[in-house]
mmCIF file of C-alpha atoms in Angstrom:
data_model
loop_
_atom_site.group_PDB
_atom_site.id
_atom_site.type_symbol
_atom_site.label_atom_id
_atom_site.label_comp_id
_atom_site.label_asym_id
_atom_site.label_seq_id
_atom_site.Cartn_x
_atom_site.Cartn_y
_atom_site.Cartn_z
ATOM 1 C CA MET A 1 -160.779 -119.622 93.815
ATOM 2 C CA ARG A 2 -158.303 -117.763 95.643
ATOM 3 C CA THR A 3 -156.782 -114.563 94.112
ATOM 4 C CA SER A 4 -153.319 -116.395 94.389
ATOM 5 C CA ASP A 5 -154.636 -119.087 92.148
ATOM 6 C CA MET A 6 -155.284 -116.532 89.449
ATOM 7 C CA LEU A 7 -152.145 -114.320 89.695
ATOM 8 C CA PRO A 8 -149.737 -116.496 87.693
ATOM 9 C CA VAL A 9 -151.908 -116.390 84.519
ATOM 10 C CA LEU A 10 -153.554 -112.970 84.648
ATOM 11 C CA GLU A 11 -151.243 -111.475 82.049
ATOM 12 C CA ALA A 12 -151.587 -114.533 79.855
ATOM 13 C CA LEU A 13 -155.312 -114.186 79.991
ATOM 14 C CA ASP A 14 -155.025 -110.493 79.281
ATOM 15 C CA ASP A 15 -153.052 -111.376 76.008
ATOM 16 C CA CYS A 16 -155.547 -113.816 74.453
ATOM 17 C CA GLY A 17 -157.856 -111.239 72.972
ATOM 18 C CA PHE A 18 -161.044 -111.798 74.805
ATOM 19 C CA TYR A 19 -163.725 -109.084 74.782
ATOM 20 C CA ALA A 20 -164.003 -109.336 78.517
ATOM 21 C CA LEU A 21 -163.003 -111.287 81.611
ATOM 22 C CA GLU A 22 -165.955 -111.744 84.058
ATOM 23 C CA ALA A 23 -163.854 -111.278 87.191
ATOM 24 C CA TRP A 24 -166.115 -109.938 89.980
ATOM 25 C CA GLY A 25 -169.712 -109.791 91.300
ATOM 26 C CA GLY A 26 -172.293 -112.456 91.735
ATOM 27 C CA ALA A 27 -171.227 -114.789 94.541
ATOM 28 C CA THR A 28 -167.481 -114.089 94.338
ATOM 29 C CA PHE A 29 -168.077 -111.062 96.682
ATOM 30 C CA ASP A 30 -169.674 -113.066 99.400
ATOM 31 C CA SER A 31 -167.289 -116.108 98.852
ATOM 32 C CA CYS A 32 -164.074 -113.877 99.455
ATOM 33 C CA LEU A 33 -165.348 -112.513 102.742
ATOM 34 C CA ARG A 34 -166.897 -115.750 103.912
ATOM 35 C CA PHE A 35 -164.728 -118.531 102.899
ATOM 36 C CA LEU A 36 -161.415 -117.099 101.773
ATOM 37 C CA ASN A 37 -160.604 -114.384 104.268
ATOM 38 C CA GLU A 38 -160.055 -111.997 101.235
ATOM 39 C CA ASP A 39 -161.141 -108.516 100.681
ATOM 40 C CA PRO A 40 -163.095 -108.562 97.422
ATOM 41 C CA TRP A 41 -162.249 -105.047 96.669
ATOM 42 C CA GLU A 42 -158.450 -105.842 97.091
ATOM 43 C CA ARG A 43 -159.092 -108.780 94.763
ATOM 44 C CA LEU A 44 -160.636 -106.418 91.992
ATOM 45 C CA ARG A 45 -157.671 -103.938 92.496
ATOM 46 C CA THR A 46 -155.138 -106.789 92.103
ATOM 47 C CA ILE A 47 -156.782 -108.256 88.924
ATOM 48 C CA ARG A 48 -157.075 -104.794 87.494
ATOM 49 C CA SER A 49 -153.223 -104.030 88.151
ATOM 50 C CA HIS A 50 -152.391 -107.155 85.980
ATOM 51 C CA VAL A 51 -155.081 -106.961 83.241
ATOM 52 C CA LYS A 52 -154.311 -103.782 81.274
ATOM 53 C CA ASN A 53 -156.006 -104.416 77.982
ATOM 54 C CA THR A 54 -159.007 -106.662 78.354
ATOM 55 C CA LYS A 55 -162.168 -105.292 79.809
ATOM 56 C CA LEU A 56 -163.181 -106.357 83.231
ATOM 57 C CA GLN A 57 -166.840 -107.413 83.760
ATOM 58 C CA MET A 58 -168.987 -108.006 86.755
ATOM 59 C CA LEU A 59 -172.389 -109.381 87.470
ATOM 60 C CA LEU A 60 -174.842 -107.240 89.462
ATOM 61 C CA ARG A 61 -178.260 -108.173 90.804
ATOM 62 C CA GLY A 62 -179.946 -104.819 90.228
ATOM 63 C CA GLN A 63 -181.458 -103.296 93.400
ATOM 64 C CA ASN A 64 -180.179 -106.517 95.174
ATOM 65 C CA LEU A 65 -176.695 -105.671 94.178
ATOM 66 C CA LEU A 66 -174.626 -108.798 95.310
ATOM 67 C CA GLY A 67 -176.926 -109.572 98.099
ATOM 68 C CA TYR A 68 -180.395 -111.200 98.609
ATOM 69 C CA ASN A 69 -182.503 -108.115 99.533
ATOM 70 C CA HIS A 70 -183.329 -104.783 98.073
ATOM 71 C CA TYR A 71 -180.935 -101.995 99.069
ATOM 72 C CA ALA A 72 -181.733 -98.112 99.098
ATOM 73 C CA ASP A 73 -180.699 -96.211 96.083
ATOM 74 C CA ASP A 74 -177.764 -94.454 97.752
ATOM 75 C CA VAL A 75 -176.251 -97.846 98.545
ATOM 76 C CA VAL A 76 -176.866 -99.118 95.072
ATOM 77 C CA THR A 77 -175.272 -95.876 93.458
ATOM 78 C CA GLU A 78 -172.339 -95.910 95.817
ATOM 79 C CA PHE A 79 -171.636 -99.469 95.109
ATOM 80 C CA ILE A 80 -171.582 -99.203 91.463
ATOM 81 C CA LYS A 81 -169.520 -95.870 91.657
ATOM 82 C CA ARG A 82 -166.848 -97.677 93.676
ATOM 83 C CA SER A 83 -166.892 -100.763 91.613
ATOM 84 C CA VAL A 84 -166.065 -98.717 88.549
ATOM 85 C CA ALA A 85 -163.432 -96.642 90.398
ATOM 86 C CA ASN A 86 -161.729 -99.855 91.571
ATOM 87 C CA GLY A 87 -161.665 -101.269 87.886
ATOM 88 C CA ILE A 88 -164.851 -102.743 86.471
ATOM 89 C CA ASP A 89 -165.594 -101.780 82.799
ATOM 90 C CA ILE A 90 -168.712 -103.566 82.082
ATOM 91 C CA VAL A 91 -171.666 -104.316 84.590
ATOM 92 C CA ARG A 92 -173.956 -106.927 83.601
ATOM 93 C CA VAL A 93 -177.117 -106.082 85.575
ATOM 94 C CA PHE A 94 -180.357 -108.189 86.031
ATOM 95 C CA ASP A 95 -183.548 -108.458 88.082
ATOM 96 C CA ALA A 96 -184.670 -111.907 89.031
ATOM 97 C CA PHE A 97 -188.307 -111.071 87.865
ATOM 98 C CA ASN A 98 -187.150 -109.241 84.725
ATOM 99 C CA ASP A 99 -188.879 -106.058 86.294
ATOM 100 C CA THR A 100 -187.234 -103.089 84.721
ATOM 101 C CA ARG A 101 -188.289 -100.798 87.542
ATOM 102 C CA ASN A 102 -185.674 -102.852 89.787
ATOM 103 C CA LEU A 103 -182.936 -101.829 87.294
ATOM 104 C CA GLU A 104 -183.623 -97.974 86.915
ATOM 105 C CA CYS A 105 -181.216 -97.038 89.804
ATOM 106 C CA SER A 106 -178.328 -99.180 88.837
ATOM 107 C CA MET A 107 -178.558 -98.621 85.116
ATOM 108 C CA LYS A 108 -178.614 -94.877 85.750
ATOM 109 C CA ALA A 109 -175.542 -95.168 88.157
ATOM 110 C CA ILE A 110 -173.633 -97.361 85.676
ATOM 111 C CA LYS A 111 -173.947 -94.854 82.944
ATOM 112 C CA GLU A 112 -173.159 -91.989 85.328
ATOM 113 C CA ALA A 113 -169.957 -93.860 86.387
ATOM 114 C CA GLY A 114 -168.868 -94.164 82.754
ATOM 115 C CA ALA A 115 -168.999 -97.935 82.550
ATOM 116 C CA HIS A 116 -170.607 -100.126 79.946
ATOM 117 C CA ALA A 117 -174.248 -101.023 81.046
ATOM 118 C CA GLN A 118 -175.108 -104.544 79.795
ATOM 119 C CA GLY A 119 -178.753 -105.119 80.327
ATOM 120 C CA THR A 120 -179.936 -108.808 81.004
ATOM 121 C CA LEU A 121 -182.911 -110.966 80.042
ATOM 122 C CA VAL A 122 -183.002 -113.579 82.514
ATOM 123 C CA TYR A 123 -184.216 -116.517 80.290
ATOM 124 C CA THR A 124 -186.686 -119.107 81.453
ATOM 125 C CA ILE A 125 -189.421 -121.189 80.150
ATOM 126 C CA SER A 126 -193.099 -120.648 81.108
ATOM 127 C CA PRO A 127 -196.500 -119.538 79.578
ATOM 128 C CA TYR A 128 -195.375 -115.888 80.327
ATOM 129 C CA HIS A 129 -191.846 -115.979 78.692
ATOM 130 C CA LYS A 130 -192.188 -116.169 74.823
ATOM 131 C CA ASP A 131 -189.802 -114.681 72.305
ATOM 132 C CA SER A 132 -191.960 -111.604 71.993
ATOM 133 C CA ASP A 133 -191.787 -110.964 75.783
ATOM 134 C CA PHE A 134 -187.877 -111.018 75.594
ATOM 135 C CA VAL A 135 -187.905 -108.618 72.807
ATOM 136 C CA LYS A 136 -190.219 -106.179 74.562
ATOM 137 C CA LEU A 137 -187.933 -106.431 77.553
ATOM 138 C CA ALA A 138 -184.820 -105.908 75.412
ATOM 139 C CA LYS A 139 -186.487 -102.776 73.904
ATOM 140 C CA GLU A 140 -187.093 -101.450 77.493
ATOM 141 C CA LEU A 141 -183.573 -102.043 78.461
ATOM 142 C CA GLU A 142 -182.284 -100.351 75.176
ATOM 143 C CA GLU A 143 -184.267 -97.239 76.008
ATOM 144 C CA MET A 144 -183.020 -97.280 79.489
ATOM 145 C CA GLY A 145 -179.452 -96.785 78.051
ATOM 146 C CA ALA A 146 -178.207 -100.362 77.879
ATOM 147 C CA ASP A 147 -174.860 -100.569 75.658
ATOM 148 C CA SER A 148 -175.490 -104.297 75.185
ATOM 149 C CA ILE A 149 -178.109 -106.982 75.983
ATOM 150 C CA CYS A 150 -177.450 -110.267 77.505
ATOM 151 C CA ILE A 151 -179.439 -113.483 77.170
ATOM 152 C CA LYS A 152 -178.952 -114.969 80.694
ATOM 153 C CA ASP A 153 -179.657 -118.748 80.574
ATOM 154 C CA MET A 154 -178.549 -119.558 84.264
ATOM 155 C CA SER A 155 -180.270 -123.057 84.298
ATOM 156 C CA GLY A 156 -179.365 -124.317 80.821
ATOM 157 C CA LEU A 157 -182.829 -124.143 79.627
ATOM 158 C CA LEU A 158 -182.088 -122.409 76.334
ATOM 159 C CA ALA A 159 -182.307 -125.100 73.423
ATOM 160 C CA PRO A 160 -180.267 -124.677 70.349
ATOM 161 C CA TYR A 161 -182.835 -123.736 67.956
ATOM 162 C CA ALA A 162 -184.686 -121.670 70.446
ATOM 163 C CA CYS A 163 -181.654 -119.786 70.946
ATOM 164 C CA TYR A 164 -181.172 -119.233 67.223
ATOM 165 C CA ASN A 165 -184.852 -118.000 67.029
ATOM 166 C CA LEU A 166 -184.547 -115.573 69.939
ATOM 167 C CA VAL A 167 -181.106 -114.022 68.892
ATOM 168 C CA THR A 168 -182.369 -113.640 65.363
ATOM 169 C CA ALA A 169 -185.579 -111.861 66.709
ATOM 170 C CA LEU A 170 -183.320 -109.567 68.969
ATOM 171 C CA LYS A 171 -180.990 -108.767 66.087
ATOM 172 C CA LYS A 172 -184.064 -107.560 63.998
ATOM 173 C CA GLU A 173 -185.224 -105.181 66.693
ATOM 174 C CA ILE A 174 -182.352 -104.227 68.938
ATOM 175 C CA HIS A 175 -179.484 -101.804 67.868
ATOM 176 C CA VAL A 176 -176.766 -102.925 70.512
ATOM 177 C CA PRO A 177 -174.634 -106.058 70.811
ATOM 178 C CA ILE A 178 -176.156 -109.270 71.972
ATOM 179 C CA ASP A 179 -174.322 -111.557 74.499
ATOM 180 C CA VAL A 180 -175.444 -115.056 75.129
ATOM 181 C CA HIS A 181 -174.639 -116.709 78.571
ATOM 182 C CA SER A 182 -175.814 -120.375 78.803
ATOM 183 C CA HIS A 183 -174.857 -123.272 81.071
ATOM 184 C CA CYS A 184 -174.225 -126.925 79.982
ATOM 185 C CA THR A 185 -176.510 -128.376 82.989
ATOM 186 C CA SER A 186 -178.762 -129.996 80.540
ATOM 187 C CA GLY A 187 -176.201 -131.130 78.053
ATOM 188 C CA MET A 188 -177.220 -128.629 75.315
ATOM 189 C CA GLY A 189 -174.792 -125.798 76.177
ATOM 190 C CA ALA A 190 -172.113 -126.237 73.425
ATOM 191 C CA MET A 191 -174.958 -126.664 70.870
ATOM 192 C CA THR A 192 -176.864 -123.721 72.057
ATOM 193 C CA ILE A 193 -173.698 -121.451 71.992
ATOM 194 C CA LEU A 194 -172.893 -122.499 68.337
ATOM 195 C CA LYS A 195 -176.466 -121.700 67.169
ATOM 196 C CA ALA A 196 -176.105 -118.299 68.902
ATOM 197 C CA VAL A 197 -172.972 -117.575 66.841
ATOM 198 C CA GLU A 198 -174.693 -118.667 63.705
ATOM 199 C CA ALA A 199 -177.615 -116.289 64.408
ATOM 200 C CA GLY A 200 -175.327 -113.402 64.848
ATOM 201 C CA ALA A 201 -174.631 -113.018 68.491
ATOM 202 C CA ASP A 202 -171.876 -110.640 69.126
ATOM 203 C CA MET A 203 -170.469 -112.238 72.358
ATOM 204 C CA VAL A 204 -170.838 -115.578 73.976
ATOM 205 C CA ASP A 205 -169.701 -116.696 77.486
ATOM 206 C CA THR A 206 -167.409 -119.585 77.865
ATOM 207 C CA ALA A 207 -165.210 -121.098 80.622
ATOM 208 C CA MET A 208 -161.445 -122.520 80.375
ATOM 209 C CA SER A 209 -161.674 -126.324 80.056
ATOM 210 C CA PRO A 210 -160.928 -127.137 83.800
ATOM 211 C CA PHE A 211 -163.873 -125.307 84.877
ATOM 212 C CA ALA A 212 -166.168 -125.882 81.680
ATOM 213 C CA GLU A 213 -169.273 -128.141 80.969
ATOM 214 C CA SER A 214 -171.425 -129.782 83.564
ATOM 215 C CA THR A 215 -173.130 -126.885 85.423
ATOM 216 C CA SER A 216 -170.693 -124.342 84.118
ATOM 217 C CA HIS A 217 -170.274 -122.823 80.417
ATOM 218 C CA THR A 218 -169.159 -124.242 76.994
ATOM 219 C CA CYS A 219 -165.333 -124.864 76.872
ATOM 220 C CA THR A 220 -163.306 -121.872 75.525
ATOM 221 C CA GLU A 221 -160.698 -123.809 73.917
ATOM 222 C CA SER A 222 -163.112 -126.011 72.022
ATOM 223 C CA LEU A 223 -165.344 -123.280 70.683
ATOM 224 C CA VAL A 224 -162.152 -121.186 69.570
ATOM 225 C CA TYR A 225 -161.001 -124.316 67.702
ATOM 226 C CA THR A 226 -164.343 -124.692 66.243
ATOM 227 C CA LEU A 227 -164.632 -121.354 64.849
ATOM 228 C CA THR A 228 -160.919 -120.925 63.668
ATOM 229 C CA GLY A 229 -160.999 -120.268 59.881
ATOM 230 C CA GLN A 230 -164.879 -119.814 59.756
ATOM 231 C CA GLU A 231 -166.920 -116.915 59.017
ATOM 232 C CA ARG A 232 -167.305 -115.974 62.823
ATOM 233 C CA ASP A 233 -163.478 -116.705 63.549
ATOM 234 C CA PRO A 234 -162.967 -115.058 66.981
ATOM 235 C CA LYS A 235 -159.260 -114.503 65.974
ATOM 236 C CA ILE A 236 -158.025 -116.185 69.292
ATOM 237 C CA ASP A 237 -154.858 -118.224 69.101
ATOM 238 C CA VAL A 238 -155.928 -121.517 70.789
ATOM 239 C CA ASN A 239 -152.290 -122.272 71.566
ATOM 240 C CA LYS A 240 -152.191 -119.549 74.044
ATOM 241 C CA LEU A 241 -155.117 -121.280 75.811
ATOM 242 C CA TYR A 242 -153.464 -124.477 76.459
ATOM 243 C CA PRO A 243 -150.754 -123.208 78.934
ATOM 244 C CA ILE A 244 -153.610 -121.429 80.897
ATOM 245 C CA ALA A 245 -155.716 -124.368 81.045
ATOM 246 C CA ASP A 246 -152.759 -126.554 82.269
ATOM 247 C CA HIS A 247 -152.342 -124.070 85.179
ATOM 248 C CA PHE A 248 -156.031 -124.313 86.190
ATOM 249 C CA LYS A 249 -155.929 -128.010 85.949
ATOM 250 C CA LYS A 250 -153.493 -127.773 89.015
ATOM 251 C CA VAL A 251 -155.583 -125.170 90.629
ATOM 252 C CA LYS A 252 -158.707 -127.325 90.345
ATOM 253 C CA ALA A 253 -157.000 -130.253 91.865
ATOM 254 C CA ASP A 254 -155.870 -128.212 94.753
ATOM 255 C CA LEU A 255 -159.083 -126.679 95.411
ATOM 256 C CA ILE A 256 -160.863 -129.977 95.467
ATOM 257 C CA LYS A 257 -158.519 -131.371 97.908
ATOM 258 C CA THR A 258 -158.319 -128.125 100.184
ATOM 259 C CA PHE A 259 -162.011 -127.446 100.451
ATOM 260 C CA ASN A 260 -163.156 -131.054 100.118
ATOM 261 C CA LEU A 261 -165.264 -130.219 96.780
ATOM 262 C CA PRO A 262 -167.010 -132.688 94.475
ATOM 263 C CA ASN A 263 -164.722 -133.212 91.280
ATOM 264 C CA SER A 264 -167.646 -132.509 88.957
ATOM 265 C CA SER A 265 -171.520 -132.293 88.522
ATOM 266 C CA ASP A 266 -173.202 -134.728 86.100
ATOM 267 C CA ILE A 267 -175.083 -133.236 83.171
ATOM 268 C CA ASN A 268 -178.863 -133.463 84.246
ATOM 269 C CA PRO A 269 -181.381 -133.293 81.259
ATOM 270 C CA GLN A 270 -184.263 -133.310 83.882
ATOM 271 C CA VAL A 271 -183.334 -129.713 84.710
ATOM 272 C CA LEU A 272 -185.570 -128.813 81.690
ATOM 273 C CA SER A 273 -188.594 -130.003 83.840
ATOM 274 C CA PHE A 274 -187.669 -128.621 87.190
ATOM 275 C CA GLN A 275 -185.603 -125.709 86.119
ATOM 276 C CA ILE A 276 -183.323 -125.421 89.094
ATOM 277 C CA PRO A 277 -179.989 -123.654 88.583
ATOM 278 C CA GLY A 278 -176.965 -126.127 88.774
ATOM 279 C CA GLY A 279 -175.496 -124.746 91.827
ATOM 280 C CA MET A 280 -178.718 -125.268 93.841
ATOM 281 C CA LEU A 281 -179.047 -129.068 93.208
ATOM 282 C CA SER A 282 -176.203 -130.016 95.575
ATOM 283 C CA ASN A 283 -177.261 -127.582 98.269
ATOM 284 C CA LEU A 284 -180.812 -128.725 98.164
ATOM 285 C CA ARG A 285 -179.848 -132.563 98.673
ATOM 286 C CA LYS A 286 -177.325 -131.504 101.419
ATOM 287 C CA GLN A 287 -180.045 -129.574 103.147
ATOM 288 C CA LEU A 288 -182.368 -132.541 103.137
ATOM 289 C CA ALA A 289 -179.621 -134.819 104.234
ATOM 290 C CA GLU A 290 -178.867 -132.473 107.192
ATOM 291 C CA MET A 291 -182.645 -132.319 108.067
ATOM 292 C CA GLY A 292 -182.739 -136.267 108.118
ATOM 293 C CA VAL A 293 -185.114 -136.444 105.090
ATOM 294 C CA ALA A 294 -182.924 -137.129 102.265
ATOM 295 C CA ASP A 295 -185.517 -139.521 100.799
ATOM 296 C CA LYS A 296 -187.721 -136.519 99.839
ATOM 297 C CA TYR A 297 -185.236 -135.190 97.276
ATOM 298 C CA ASP A 298 -187.376 -136.557 94.248
ATOM 299 C CA ALA A 299 -190.536 -135.119 95.857
ATOM 300 C CA LEU A 300 -188.675 -131.822 96.282
ATOM 301 C CA LEU A 301 -187.719 -131.590 92.649
ATOM 302 C CA LYS A 302 -191.370 -132.292 91.916
ATOM 303 C CA GLU A 303 -192.546 -129.362 94.141
ATOM 304 C CA MET A 304 -190.237 -126.762 92.845
ATOM 305 C CA PRO A 305 -192.144 -126.295 89.538
ATOM 306 C CA LYS A 306 -195.448 -126.138 91.518
ATOM 307 C CA VAL A 307 -194.265 -123.398 93.962
ATOM 308 C CA ARG A 308 -192.669 -121.513 91.051
ATOM 309 C CA ALA A 309 -196.124 -121.517 89.313
ATOM 310 C CA ASP A 310 -197.890 -120.475 92.574
ATOM 311 C CA LEU A 311 -195.534 -117.520 92.651
ATOM 312 C CA GLY A 312 -196.174 -116.355 89.104
ATOM 313 C CA TYR A 313 -193.456 -118.007 87.333
ATOM 314 C CA PRO A 314 -190.291 -116.145 88.342
ATOM 315 C CA PRO A 315 -187.090 -117.138 86.693
ATOM 316 C CA LEU A 316 -185.165 -119.440 89.096
ATOM 317 C CA VAL A 317 -182.096 -117.245 89.595
ATOM 318 C CA THR A 318 -180.642 -115.461 92.776
ATOM 319 C CA PRO A 319 -182.745 -114.551 94.905
ATOM 320 C CA SER A 320 -185.746 -116.098 93.519
ATOM 321 C CA SER A 321 -184.271 -119.592 93.158
ATOM 322 C CA GLN A 322 -183.331 -119.760 96.797
ATOM 323 C CA ILE A 323 -186.651 -118.432 97.911
ATOM 324 C CA VAL A 324 -188.685 -121.052 95.707
ATOM 325 C CA GLY A 325 -186.205 -123.712 96.872
ATOM 326 C CA SER A 326 -186.860 -122.993 100.421
ATOM 327 C CA MET A 327 -190.637 -122.898 100.204
ATOM 328 C CA ALA A 328 -190.610 -126.151 98.159
ATOM 329 C CA THR A 329 -188.341 -127.765 100.976
ATOM 330 C CA MET A 330 -190.787 -126.547 103.583
ATOM 331 C CA ASN A 331 -193.717 -127.741 101.621
ATOM 332 C CA VAL A 332 -192.411 -131.465 101.228
ATOM 333 C CA VAL A 333 -191.250 -131.465 104.862
ATOM 334 C CA LEU A 334 -193.918 -129.859 106.751
ATOM 335 C CA GLY A 335 -196.946 -129.880 104.392
ATOM 336 C CA ARG A 336 -197.851 -127.520 101.700
ATOM 337 C CA TYR A 337 -197.838 -123.951 102.780
ATOM 338 C CA LYS A 338 -198.047 -124.939 106.521
ATOM 339 C CA MET A 339 -195.153 -122.339 107.251
ATOM 340 C CA ILE A 340 -194.632 -119.388 104.806
ATOM 341 C CA PRO A 341 -191.154 -117.610 105.211
ATOM 342 C CA LYS A 342 -191.080 -113.800 105.096
ATOM 343 C CA GLU A 343 -189.564 -113.862 101.683
ATOM 344 C CA VAL A 344 -192.426 -115.663 100.015
ATOM 345 C CA ARG A 345 -194.834 -113.362 101.808
ATOM 346 C CA ASP A 346 -192.956 -110.365 100.398
ATOM 347 C CA ILE A 347 -193.045 -111.845 96.868
ATOM 348 C CA VAL A 348 -196.759 -111.969 97.297
ATOM 349 C CA ARG A 349 -196.908 -108.471 98.651
ATOM 350 C CA GLY A 350 -194.946 -107.141 95.529
ATOM 351 C CA LYS A 351 -191.900 -106.331 97.572
ATOM 352 C CA TYR A 352 -189.676 -107.950 95.103
ATOM 353 C CA GLY A 353 -191.429 -106.488 92.114
ATOM 354 C CA ARG A 354 -193.778 -107.596 89.501
ATOM 355 C CA THR A 355 -193.963 -111.320 88.900
ATOM 356 C CA PRO A 356 -194.240 -112.498 85.167
ATOM 357 C CA GLY A 357 -197.514 -114.160 85.703
ATOM 358 C CA PRO A 358 -200.371 -114.008 88.236
ATOM 359 C CA ILE A 359 -199.690 -115.376 91.937
ATOM 360 C CA SER A 360 -202.152 -118.245 92.805
ATOM 361 C CA GLU A 361 -205.209 -117.140 94.667
ATOM 362 C CA GLU A 362 -204.658 -119.707 97.486
ATOM 363 C CA LEU A 363 -201.365 -118.144 98.263
ATOM 364 C CA LYS A 364 -202.691 -114.759 98.156
ATOM 365 C CA LYS A 365 -205.648 -115.782 100.789
ATOM 366 C CA LEU A 366 -202.801 -117.243 102.921
ATOM 367 C CA VAL A 367 -200.718 -114.099 102.966
ATOM 368 C CA LEU A 368 -202.894 -111.064 102.400
ATOM 369 C CA LYS A 369 -205.145 -110.508 105.447
ATOM 370 C CA ASN A 370 -207.611 -107.803 106.334
ATOM 371 C CA GLY A 371 -207.974 -106.253 103.035
ATOM 372 C CA GLU A 372 -204.090 -105.898 102.443
ATOM 373 C CA GLN A 373 -203.219 -105.297 98.898
ATOM 374 C CA PRO A 374 -199.875 -105.918 96.994
ATOM 375 C CA ILE A 375 -197.807 -102.774 96.367
ATOM 376 C CA THR A 376 -197.676 -101.645 92.658
ATOM 377 C CA HIS A 377 -195.024 -99.161 92.809
ATOM 378 C CA ARG A 378 -191.041 -99.566 92.516
ATOM 379 C CA PRO A 379 -190.280 -101.481 95.561
ATOM 380 C CA ALA A 380 -187.002 -99.479 96.451
ATOM 381 C CA ASP A 381 -189.174 -96.307 96.947
ATOM 382 C CA ASP A 382 -190.148 -97.698 100.245
ATOM 383 C CA ILE A 383 -186.325 -97.977 101.431
ATOM 384 C CA ALA A 384 -185.116 -94.857 103.178
ATOM 385 C CA PRO A 385 -181.260 -94.062 102.344
ATOM 386 C CA GLN A 386 -178.955 -96.414 104.268
ATOM 387 C CA MET A 387 -175.330 -95.263 103.761
ATOM 388 C CA ASP A 388 -175.191 -92.970 106.669
ATOM 389 C CA LYS A 389 -176.757 -95.386 108.980
ATOM 390 C CA MET A 390 -174.415 -98.186 107.942
ATOM 391 C CA ARG A 391 -171.476 -95.879 108.406
ATOM 392 C CA ALA A 392 -172.763 -95.139 111.993
ATOM 393 C CA ASP A 393 -173.406 -98.716 112.762
ATOM 394 C CA LEU A 394 -169.809 -99.682 111.835
ATOM 395 C CA ALA A 395 -168.390 -96.761 113.862
ATOM 396 C CA ALA A 396 -170.139 -97.929 116.840
ATOM 397 C CA LYS A 397 -168.837 -101.398 116.296
ATOM 398 C CA GLY A 398 -165.285 -100.058 116.563
ATOM 399 C CA TYR A 399 -164.607 -99.017 112.828
ATOM 400 C CA PRO A 400 -164.865 -95.133 112.810
ATOM 401 C CA ASN A 401 -162.492 -94.735 109.990
ATOM 402 C CA ALA A 402 -163.887 -97.504 107.783
ATOM 403 C CA SER A 403 -163.354 -96.945 103.953
ATOM 404 C CA VAL A 404 -166.616 -96.602 101.667
ATOM 405 C CA GLU A 405 -165.580 -99.966 100.305
ATOM 406 C CA ASP A 406 -165.740 -101.342 103.823
ATOM 407 C CA VAL A 407 -169.120 -99.569 104.594
ATOM 408 C CA LEU A 408 -170.579 -101.131 101.523
ATOM 409 C CA SER A 409 -169.311 -104.734 102.380
ATOM 410 C CA TYR A 410 -170.886 -104.304 105.677
ATOM 411 C CA ALA A 411 -174.105 -103.059 104.251
ATOM 412 C CA LEU A 412 -174.427 -106.135 101.953
ATOM 413 C CA PHE A 413 -173.340 -108.827 104.362
ATOM 414 C CA PRO A 414 -173.083 -107.363 107.942
ATOM 415 C CA GLU A 415 -172.118 -110.464 109.946
ATOM 416 C CA VAL A 416 -169.744 -111.807 107.448
ATOM 417 C CA ALA A 417 -167.941 -108.406 107.011
ATOM 418 C CA LEU A 418 -167.555 -107.841 110.706
ATOM 419 C CA GLU A 419 -165.851 -111.342 110.954
ATOM 420 C CA TYR A 420 -163.622 -110.468 108.336
ATOM 421 C CA PHE A 421 -162.870 -106.939 109.793
ATOM 422 C CA LYS A 422 -161.999 -108.594 113.267
ATOM 423 C CA LYS A 423 -159.314 -110.610 111.652
ATOM 424 C CA ASN A 424 -158.070 -108.034 109.187
ATOM 425 C CA ARG A 425 -158.545 -104.470 110.408
#
């Protein structure tokens, strides 16, 4: 979505009484530069200038920031500092493996910047992800200074009663607010969110109706209407939401036409088996078609859980979902583990952090040679400071007076940022 698509209703959204608007971070940063020819930092400043009363929230991948690799601590600290300075109030921070060592630097930087640190439990289903494991993780995050805890169910795996039990368990042990984030990919989203409310969740994530349901979130208007007059009434006037939805219906139709996008994604209960986040499904199908092996799609879906188990059951969220997906694709096209990409080797070597479960012995034998052992320390300890080098690289490429924000954009997405700078600087 372009910034211009949002501008006409920003003040109206600000007037609704939401706890926060998630307006930045995640994939939006990359999308601004790569597809929309927009500066993500300028987008944030623009939104902030129109949203005066409601907190602005962003999603951050811990030591990965908004990219796919671990960055040095100085890059992480500076990125968070500039995010808050440009308008962010709440930083929802997660690690794909739920390894809190990968959150140490970002959690500290968020607190030092004066923002709200929302520590995240990346939810998934496996023999190594029980309610007791999530409560233990939440306690670690609370001890690290988390101002709230988010249950991040990115694949729509959190069943309604499982959600009720998990929120109940957290409320007994955790002393900060609980936020529930769940997708509707499996068809359970609205039921799960309602059970979260009944269990005492303090906040829940929703999406306006034109962008709700399927692989997105529960519909904002529907949930507000459901809770109006009830014990957990959010005190939001549903009539304020309808004109905003009408605006975004037009935006959606325009985006579909302009960018040749699919109109919607079907609900797919089979996600409960293969556990792939909704956004990945269409990408995987497209990749196979481009490779001329579209007929292997069903085999790929069956291979994904096997690769995930071999890699120690990581939750399938960026970047682990992309890594597992790529490995599964290679396995069905080339043969199992005939070619192993660097990212998979780095997971086996411990460079992404602790996996929830043990990595298969077969994969270890293929990757670890000549007595090599996986690292057991915090992966970022091996990364030297990067900010000065990035600044020097950018100067050498013709941008000696680049702002700190531009240096950070370059650090995260070098090639994409340079293309943007050529057109706009």
